[in-house]
Short mmCIF file of C-alpha atoms in Angstrom, two decimals:
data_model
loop_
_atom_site.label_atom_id
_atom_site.label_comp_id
_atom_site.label_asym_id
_atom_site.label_seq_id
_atom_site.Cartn_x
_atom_site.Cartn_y
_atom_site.Cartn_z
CA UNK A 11 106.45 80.67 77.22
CA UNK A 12 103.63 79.88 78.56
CA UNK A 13 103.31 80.75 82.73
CA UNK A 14 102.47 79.11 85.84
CA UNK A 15 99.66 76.98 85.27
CA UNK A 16 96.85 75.45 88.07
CA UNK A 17 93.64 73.25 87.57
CA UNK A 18 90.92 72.84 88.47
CA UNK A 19 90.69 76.99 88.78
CA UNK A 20 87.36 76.29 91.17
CA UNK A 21 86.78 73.45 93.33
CA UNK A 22 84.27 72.34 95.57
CA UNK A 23 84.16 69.62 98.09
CA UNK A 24 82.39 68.63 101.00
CA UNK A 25 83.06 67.97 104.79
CA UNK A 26 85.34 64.94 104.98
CA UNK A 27 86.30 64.52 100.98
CA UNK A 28 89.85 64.48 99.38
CA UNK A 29 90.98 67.91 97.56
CA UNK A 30 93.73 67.72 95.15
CA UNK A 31 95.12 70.53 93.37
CA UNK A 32 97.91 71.16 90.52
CA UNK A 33 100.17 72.88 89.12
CA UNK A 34 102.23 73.02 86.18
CA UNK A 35 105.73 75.41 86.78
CA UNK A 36 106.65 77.38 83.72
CA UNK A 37 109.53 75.58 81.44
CA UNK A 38 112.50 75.47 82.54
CA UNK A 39 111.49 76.10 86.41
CA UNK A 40 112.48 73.28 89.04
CA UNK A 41 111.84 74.72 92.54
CA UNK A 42 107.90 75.15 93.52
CA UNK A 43 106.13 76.82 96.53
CA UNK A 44 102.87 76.72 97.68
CA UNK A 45 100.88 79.63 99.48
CA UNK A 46 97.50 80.02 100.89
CA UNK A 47 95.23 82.86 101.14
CA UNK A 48 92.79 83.10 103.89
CA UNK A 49 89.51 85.59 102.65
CA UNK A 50 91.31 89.15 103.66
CA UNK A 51 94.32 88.38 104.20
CA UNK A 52 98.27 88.04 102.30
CA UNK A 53 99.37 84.44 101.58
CA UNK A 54 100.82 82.11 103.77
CA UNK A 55 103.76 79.93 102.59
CA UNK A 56 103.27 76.07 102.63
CA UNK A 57 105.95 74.25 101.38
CA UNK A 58 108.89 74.47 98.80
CA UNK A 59 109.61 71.69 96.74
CA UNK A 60 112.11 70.48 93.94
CA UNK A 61 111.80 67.66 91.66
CA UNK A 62 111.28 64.90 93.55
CA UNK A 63 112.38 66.53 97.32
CA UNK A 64 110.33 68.34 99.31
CA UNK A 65 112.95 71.36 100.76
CA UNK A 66 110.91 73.13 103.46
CA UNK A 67 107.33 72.20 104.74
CA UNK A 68 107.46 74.29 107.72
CA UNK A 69 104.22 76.12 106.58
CA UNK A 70 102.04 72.90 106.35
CA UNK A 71 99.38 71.84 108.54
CA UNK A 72 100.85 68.43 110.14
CA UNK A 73 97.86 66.61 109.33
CA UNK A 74 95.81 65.97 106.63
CA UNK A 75 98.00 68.00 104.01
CA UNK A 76 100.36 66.88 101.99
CA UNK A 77 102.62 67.70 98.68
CA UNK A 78 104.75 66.18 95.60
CA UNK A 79 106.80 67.08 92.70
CA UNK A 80 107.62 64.00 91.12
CA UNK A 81 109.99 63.44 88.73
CA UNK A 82 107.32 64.05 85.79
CA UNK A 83 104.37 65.59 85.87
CA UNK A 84 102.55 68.70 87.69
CA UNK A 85 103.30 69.08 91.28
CA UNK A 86 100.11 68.32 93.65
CA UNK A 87 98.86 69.30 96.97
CA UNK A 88 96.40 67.18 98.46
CA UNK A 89 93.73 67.79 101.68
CA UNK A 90 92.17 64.86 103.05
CA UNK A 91 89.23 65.05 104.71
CA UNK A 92 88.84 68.65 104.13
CA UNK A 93 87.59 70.47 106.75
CA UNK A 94 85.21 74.04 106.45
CA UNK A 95 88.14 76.27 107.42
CA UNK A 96 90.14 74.52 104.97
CA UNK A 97 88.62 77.07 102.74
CA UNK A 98 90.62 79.19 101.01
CA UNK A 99 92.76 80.32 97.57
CA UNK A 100 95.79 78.33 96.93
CA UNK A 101 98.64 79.78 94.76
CA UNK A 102 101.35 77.84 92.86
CA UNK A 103 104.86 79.32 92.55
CA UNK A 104 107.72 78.84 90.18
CA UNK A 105 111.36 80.22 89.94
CA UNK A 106 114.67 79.17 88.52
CA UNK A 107 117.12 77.76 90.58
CA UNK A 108 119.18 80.95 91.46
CA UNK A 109 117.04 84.01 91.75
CA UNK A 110 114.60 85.97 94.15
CA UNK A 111 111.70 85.87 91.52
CA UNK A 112 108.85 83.55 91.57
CA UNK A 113 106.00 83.70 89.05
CA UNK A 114 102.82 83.05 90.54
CA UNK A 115 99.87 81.13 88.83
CA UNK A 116 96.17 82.06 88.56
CA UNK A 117 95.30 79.89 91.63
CA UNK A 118 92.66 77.45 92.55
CA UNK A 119 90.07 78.29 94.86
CA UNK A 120 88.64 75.92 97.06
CA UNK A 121 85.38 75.91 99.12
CA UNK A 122 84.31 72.87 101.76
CA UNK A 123 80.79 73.09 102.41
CA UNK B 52 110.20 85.66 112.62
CA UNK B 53 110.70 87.98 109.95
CA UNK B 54 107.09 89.78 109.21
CA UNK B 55 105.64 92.40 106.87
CA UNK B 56 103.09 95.12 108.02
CA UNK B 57 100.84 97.20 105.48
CA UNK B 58 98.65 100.03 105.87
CA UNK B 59 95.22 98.99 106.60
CA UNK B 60 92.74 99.77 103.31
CA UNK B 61 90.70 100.02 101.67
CA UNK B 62 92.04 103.00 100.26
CA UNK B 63 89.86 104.96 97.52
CA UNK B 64 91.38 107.62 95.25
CA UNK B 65 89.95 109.58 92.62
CA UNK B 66 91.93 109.43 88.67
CA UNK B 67 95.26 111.03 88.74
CA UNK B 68 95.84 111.33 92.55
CA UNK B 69 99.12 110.94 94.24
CA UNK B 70 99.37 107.03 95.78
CA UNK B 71 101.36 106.12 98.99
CA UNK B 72 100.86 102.71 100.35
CA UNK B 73 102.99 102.15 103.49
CA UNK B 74 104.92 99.40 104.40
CA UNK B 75 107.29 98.48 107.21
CA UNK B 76 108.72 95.01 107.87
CA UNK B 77 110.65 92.89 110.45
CA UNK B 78 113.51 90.78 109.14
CA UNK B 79 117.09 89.46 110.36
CA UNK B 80 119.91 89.83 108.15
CA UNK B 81 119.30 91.60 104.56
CA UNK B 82 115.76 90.55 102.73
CA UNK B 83 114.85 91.64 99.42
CA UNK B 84 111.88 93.21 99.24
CA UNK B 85 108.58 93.18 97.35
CA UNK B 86 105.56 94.16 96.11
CA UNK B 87 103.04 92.24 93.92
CA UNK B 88 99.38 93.19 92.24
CA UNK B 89 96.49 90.83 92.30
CA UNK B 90 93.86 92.25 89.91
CA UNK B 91 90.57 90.93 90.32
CA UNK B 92 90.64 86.89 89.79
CA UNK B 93 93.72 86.70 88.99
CA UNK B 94 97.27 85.59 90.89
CA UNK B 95 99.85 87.71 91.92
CA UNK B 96 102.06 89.88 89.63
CA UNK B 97 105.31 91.24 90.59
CA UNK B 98 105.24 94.81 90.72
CA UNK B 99 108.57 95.75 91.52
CA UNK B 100 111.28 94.38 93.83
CA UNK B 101 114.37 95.93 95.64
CA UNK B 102 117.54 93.16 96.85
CA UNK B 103 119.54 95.84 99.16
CA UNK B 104 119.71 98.85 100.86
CA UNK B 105 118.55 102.48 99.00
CA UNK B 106 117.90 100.40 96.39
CA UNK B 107 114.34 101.59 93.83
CA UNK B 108 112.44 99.68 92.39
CA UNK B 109 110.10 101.39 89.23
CA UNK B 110 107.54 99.74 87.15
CA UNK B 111 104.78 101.27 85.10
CA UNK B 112 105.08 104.45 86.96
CA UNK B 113 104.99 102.76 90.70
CA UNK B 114 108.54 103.13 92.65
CA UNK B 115 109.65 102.26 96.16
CA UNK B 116 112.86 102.46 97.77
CA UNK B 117 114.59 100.37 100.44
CA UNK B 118 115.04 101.93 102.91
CA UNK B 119 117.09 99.82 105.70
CA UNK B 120 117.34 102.70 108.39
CA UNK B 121 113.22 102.96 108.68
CA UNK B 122 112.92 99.10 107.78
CA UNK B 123 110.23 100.52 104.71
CA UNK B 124 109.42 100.13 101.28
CA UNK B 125 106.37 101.97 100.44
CA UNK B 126 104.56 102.28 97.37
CA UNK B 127 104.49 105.56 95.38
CA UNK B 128 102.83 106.51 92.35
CA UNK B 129 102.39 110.34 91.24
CA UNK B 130 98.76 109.89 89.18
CA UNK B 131 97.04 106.87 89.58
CA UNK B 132 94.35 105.36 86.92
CA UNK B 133 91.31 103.37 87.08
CA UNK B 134 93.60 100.66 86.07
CA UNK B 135 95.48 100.41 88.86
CA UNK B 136 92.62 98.97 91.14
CA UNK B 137 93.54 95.83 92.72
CA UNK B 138 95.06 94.49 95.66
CA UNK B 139 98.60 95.11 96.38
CA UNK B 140 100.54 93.27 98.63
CA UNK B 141 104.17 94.11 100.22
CA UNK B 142 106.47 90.86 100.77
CA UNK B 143 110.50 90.23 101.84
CA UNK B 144 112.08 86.89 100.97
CA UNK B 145 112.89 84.75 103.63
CA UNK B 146 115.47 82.14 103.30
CA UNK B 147 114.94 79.72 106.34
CA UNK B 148 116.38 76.36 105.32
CA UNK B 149 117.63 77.17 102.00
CA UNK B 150 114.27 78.06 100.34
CA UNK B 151 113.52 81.65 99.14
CA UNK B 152 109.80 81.73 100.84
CA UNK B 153 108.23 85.08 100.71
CA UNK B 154 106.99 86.61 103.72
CA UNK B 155 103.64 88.44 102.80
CA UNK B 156 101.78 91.50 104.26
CA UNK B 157 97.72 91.56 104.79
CA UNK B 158 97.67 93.51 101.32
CA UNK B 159 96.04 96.96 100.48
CA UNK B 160 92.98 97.09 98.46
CA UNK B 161 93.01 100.10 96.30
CA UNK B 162 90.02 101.43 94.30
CA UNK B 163 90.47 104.35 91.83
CA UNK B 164 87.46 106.33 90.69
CA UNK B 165 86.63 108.06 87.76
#
């Protein structure tokens, strides 16, 4: 089985581009969260989505961010016109419906210069 | 809001010394509890995890225990090896709205020498 998947790994943009990152839950997972880790510091939740609804975005910038899991597919978050302090690792989460656990991909790493 | 506190690292050990990584946390109502390992690279693993009250958690020699009266769960291990450098990081679910978010501390950077 393989586990929480996320492309590009490495991404680079400049001042004022679109970002857009993915992520592929592991089979059989439906619910998907998004975190962000500033350079020092533990990971901020984004959002929490299930196929097709987004369930809680109360971690989300209100501009310029936004995030999908559609009905097939990976589930993406995009940045438009990312900004320098946009900067930052962004993890993909996956659990079943009913537990605690969430399995974390590798992350993608984005940097705005 | 609910929040998670860490000890400050980074912490350096030499091989086979005892490991204690506080952590305290701020919650309403009764979190489960966390801790995940983020090797160098490399997303987060969970470590171990606790869901009530004098619960332990144990995995690959690490334990902590829940304990609701000192709102803790730190991080124990009795010999620690090179291996075990990374970052760990303490966490409590929070379920606002419906959705099991996790609640993360600053994490601990641990580096064990030869």
């Amino acid at each position: 089985n393989a586990g929480v998947m996320q492309n590009p790994r490495h991404l680079v943009r400049r001042r004022g581009q679109e970002a857009r990152l993915r992520c592929s839950p592991m089979k059989g997972h439906s619910h998907v969260y998004w975190y962000r880790q500033l350079p020092e510091e533990g990971l901020k939740f984004m959002v929490y989505l299930q196929k097709e609804n987004i369930i809680d975005e109360s971690g989300m910038p209100k501009e310029r961010f936004s995030a999908e899991f559609p009905k097939e597919g990976p589930s993406i978050l995009r940045i438009q016109q990312v900004v320098r302090g946009d900067s930052a690792a962004y993890f993909c989460a996956s659990s079943p419906s009913s537990t605690y656990e969430q399995y974390f991909g590798p992350g993608t790493r984005l940097t705005v210069t | 809001g609910n929040s998670v506190t860490q000890m400050e690292g980074p912490v350096t050990l030499s091989e086979e010394a005892f490991l204690t990584i506080n952590c305290t946390y701020t919650a309403t109502g009764y979190p489960s509890l966390f801790w995940y390992v983020q090797y160098p690279g490399e997303g987060l693993q969970l470590l171990l995890k606790a869901t009530k009250a004098d619960d332990k958690g144990s995995n690959k020699g690490f334990e902590a225990t829940y304990r609701k009266e000192t709102t803790s769960f730190h991080l124990e291990k009795g010999s620690v090896q090179v291996s075990d450098s990374a970052v760990y990081f303490c966490a409590l679910s929070d379920r606002g709205q419906g959705a099991q978010k996790l609640v993360f501390g600053q994490g601990t950077r641990l580096t064990i020498n030869p």
